[in-house]
Coordinates of C-alpha atoms in Angstrom, one line a residue:
M1 CA 83.6 153.2 5.3
L2 CA 86.3 151.2 6.2
G3 CA 88.1 150.6 3.0
P4 CA 90.3 147.5 1.9
L5 CA 90.9 145.2 5.0
Q6 CA 94.5 144.9 4.0
Y7 CA 95.0 148.2 5.4
H8 CA 93.6 146.7 8.7
A9 CA 95.7 143.9 8.8
C10 CA 98.1 143.0 11.9
D11 CA 101.8 143.4 10.9
H12 CA 102.3 139.4 10.9
I13 CA 99.6 138.4 8.2
S14 CA 101.0 135.9 5.7
P15 CA 100.4 136.9 1.9
I16 CA 98.1 133.8 1.7
D17 CA 95.8 135.3 4.3
L18 CA 96.1 139.0 2.9
Y19 CA 94.7 138.1 -0.5
R20 CA 91.6 135.7 0.8
T21 CA 88.1 136.6 0.3
L22 CA 85.9 137.4 3.3
F23 CA 84.1 134.3 2.5
S24 CA 87.1 132.1 3.3
Y25 CA 86.6 133.6 7.1
T26 CA 83.1 132.2 7.7
V27 CA 81.8 129.1 9.1
M28 CA 78.3 127.9 8.5
G29 CA 77.2 131.4 7.3
Q30 CA 78.7 133.1 10.4
W31 CA 82.2 135.2 10.9
N32 CA 85.1 132.9 11.9
W33 CA 86.0 135.3 14.8
G34 CA 89.1 133.2 16.0
A35 CA 90.8 133.6 12.7
F36 CA 90.0 137.6 12.7
D37 CA 91.5 138.0 16.2
L38 CA 94.8 137.0 14.5
I39 CA 94.8 139.1 11.6
L40 CA 92.8 142.4 11.9
T41 CA 92.8 145.1 14.2
E42 CA 90.0 145.8 16.5
E43 CA 88.5 148.7 14.5
A44 CA 88.2 146.1 11.6
R45 CA 86.8 143.4 13.8
K46 CA 84.0 146.0 15.2
Y47 CA 83.1 147.0 11.5
L48 CA 82.8 143.5 10.5
A49 CA 80.5 142.8 13.5
A50 CA 78.3 145.3 11.9
T51 CA 77.9 143.5 8.7
K52 CA 76.6 140.3 7.5
P53 CA 79.0 137.7 6.2
P54 CA 78.9 136.7 2.5
V55 CA 76.9 133.8 2.0
D56 CA 78.6 132.3 -0.8
D57 CA 82.0 132.8 -2.6
E58 CA 80.4 134.5 -5.8
G59 CA 80.7 138.1 -6.7
A60 CA 82.1 140.9 -4.9
N61 CA 82.6 141.2 -1.1
M62 CA 80.6 144.2 0.1
P63 CA 79.8 145.6 3.5
T64 CA 75.9 145.2 4.4
W65 CA 73.7 146.4 7.3
K66 CA 72.8 143.4 9.6
W67 CA 69.6 144.8 10.7
S68 CA 67.9 144.5 7.4
S69 CA 66.5 141.4 5.4
D70 CA 68.4 142.8 2.2
G71 CA 71.6 144.3 3.9
T72 CA 71.0 148.0 2.9
F73 CA 70.8 150.4 5.7
S74 CA 67.5 152.4 6.0
I75 CA 66.1 154.9 8.7
K76 CA 63.5 152.1 9.8
S77 CA 66.3 149.4 10.0
A78 CA 68.4 151.7 12.3
Y79 CA 65.1 152.6 14.3
F80 CA 64.6 148.7 14.6
S81 CA 68.2 147.9 15.7
R82 CA 67.7 150.7 18.9
T83 CA 64.3 149.5 19.5
D84 CA 65.4 146.0 19.6
S85 CA 68.1 146.8 22.2
V86 CA 66.2 149.2 24.1
L87 CA 62.4 148.4 24.1
S88 CA 62.5 144.6 23.3
H89 CA 65.0 144.2 26.4
E90 CA 62.7 146.4 28.5
K91 CA 65.5 148.9 29.2
I92 CA 63.0 151.8 29.6
L93 CA 63.2 153.4 32.8
T94 CA 59.5 152.8 34.0
N95 CA 58.1 153.3 37.6
A96 CA 58.1 149.5 37.7
E97 CA 61.7 149.4 36.9
R98 CA 62.5 152.2 39.4
V99 CA 60.8 150.3 42.1
K100 CA 62.9 147.4 41.4
H101 CA 66.2 149.1 41.8
G102 CA 65.1 151.1 45.0
I103 CA 64.5 154.3 43.0
A104 CA 61.0 154.8 43.8
T105 CA 58.2 153.4 46.1
D106 CA 55.2 153.5 43.8
S107 CA 55.1 151.5 40.4
L108 CA 51.7 152.5 39.2
C109 CA 51.3 154.2 35.8
P110 CA 51.1 157.8 36.4
R111 CA 48.3 158.1 33.5
C112 CA 45.9 155.4 34.6
N113 CA 47.1 154.9 38.2
A114 CA 45.5 151.3 37.8
Y115 CA 48.5 148.8 36.8
P116 CA 52.1 148.7 37.2
E117 CA 54.1 151.0 34.5
T118 CA 56.2 148.4 32.7
A119 CA 57.5 149.1 29.1
M120 CA 54.6 147.1 27.7
H121 CA 52.0 149.2 29.6
T122 CA 53.5 152.3 28.8
F123 CA 53.8 151.6 24.9
R124 CA 50.8 149.6 24.4
D125 CA 48.6 148.2 27.5
C126 CA 47.5 151.5 29.2
D127 CA 44.0 152.5 28.5
H128 CA 45.0 156.0 27.6
V129 CA 47.5 154.6 25.2
R130 CA 45.1 151.9 23.7
I131 CA 42.8 154.7 22.7
F132 CA 45.6 155.9 20.3
W133 CA 46.3 152.6 18.9
D134 CA 42.5 151.5 18.5
R135 CA 42.3 154.6 16.3
F136 CA 44.0 152.5 13.5
F137 CA 42.1 149.1 13.9
D138 CA 38.3 148.4 13.5
E139 CA 36.8 145.2 15.2
D140 CA 36.6 143.4 11.8
N141 CA 40.3 144.0 11.0
E142 CA 42.1 140.5 11.7
S143 CA 45.2 142.3 12.4
W144 CA 43.5 143.8 15.7
C145 CA 43.6 140.8 17.6
Y146 CA 47.2 140.1 17.2
F147 CA 48.3 143.5 18.0
Y148 CA 47.4 143.1 21.7
S149 CA 48.4 139.6 22.2
Y150 CA 52.4 139.4 22.0
G151 CA 55.2 140.0 24.5
M152 CA 57.5 142.9 23.7
E153 CA 59.8 141.4 21.5
D154 CA 57.5 139.7 19.5
W155 CA 55.2 142.7 19.3
L156 CA 58.0 145.0 17.9
L157 CA 58.8 142.4 15.0
L158 CA 55.4 141.8 14.3
N159 CA 54.6 145.6 13.9
L160 CA 57.9 146.7 12.3
T161 CA 58.3 143.8 9.8
P162 CA 56.9 145.1 6.3
G163 CA 53.5 143.4 5.4
R164 CA 52.8 141.4 8.6
M165 CA 50.1 143.8 9.9
K166 CA 47.4 145.1 7.6
V167 CA 45.9 148.3 8.2
G168 CA 44.0 149.7 5.2
S169 CA 46.3 151.1 2.8
L170 CA 48.7 152.4 5.3
K171 CA 52.4 151.5 5.6
W172 CA 52.0 150.2 9.0
E173 CA 55.3 149.6 9.8
T174 CA 56.4 153.2 9.0
I175 CA 53.4 154.7 11.3
F176 CA 54.4 152.1 14.1
A177 CA 58.0 153.0 14.2
I178 CA 57.2 156.5 14.4
A179 CA 54.4 156.2 16.9
V180 CA 56.7 154.3 19.4

């Protein structure tokens, strides 16, 4: 934990700025980075970048985790923060990416040898992977048709958001996070 921000203030901060609440450094629910550049150290600004700004000036200002809806840290939200930056932006080094960067000459999936190995093919669309996913759905389940119809970013969001996918009594978002 960073501790009181006054310990991370630049030497030239005015006494008035020193005792303002964090809410006074927000504009329309977002951090006012221009104001922070002048009064806080780089370490403090990096810490604040990982926290949600307060929404009003009532109550104590407390750090929050920006990758969860309620601001609390959880393993699932940490996982989503990583999958959000790696999977949703398709930064996995698949055969299709290797060919694109001149590292390989064959973009086909090594499991099925039928389609280019993209991130989406690797995690969802390959026939060998579909066998795994299909075990969770029966054709009467409404969620089944949504599972295969989205692009990477929306697919991750759909499956990692609590309550969005119905798969019996299972906590689907947890099972999905572990499986991916």
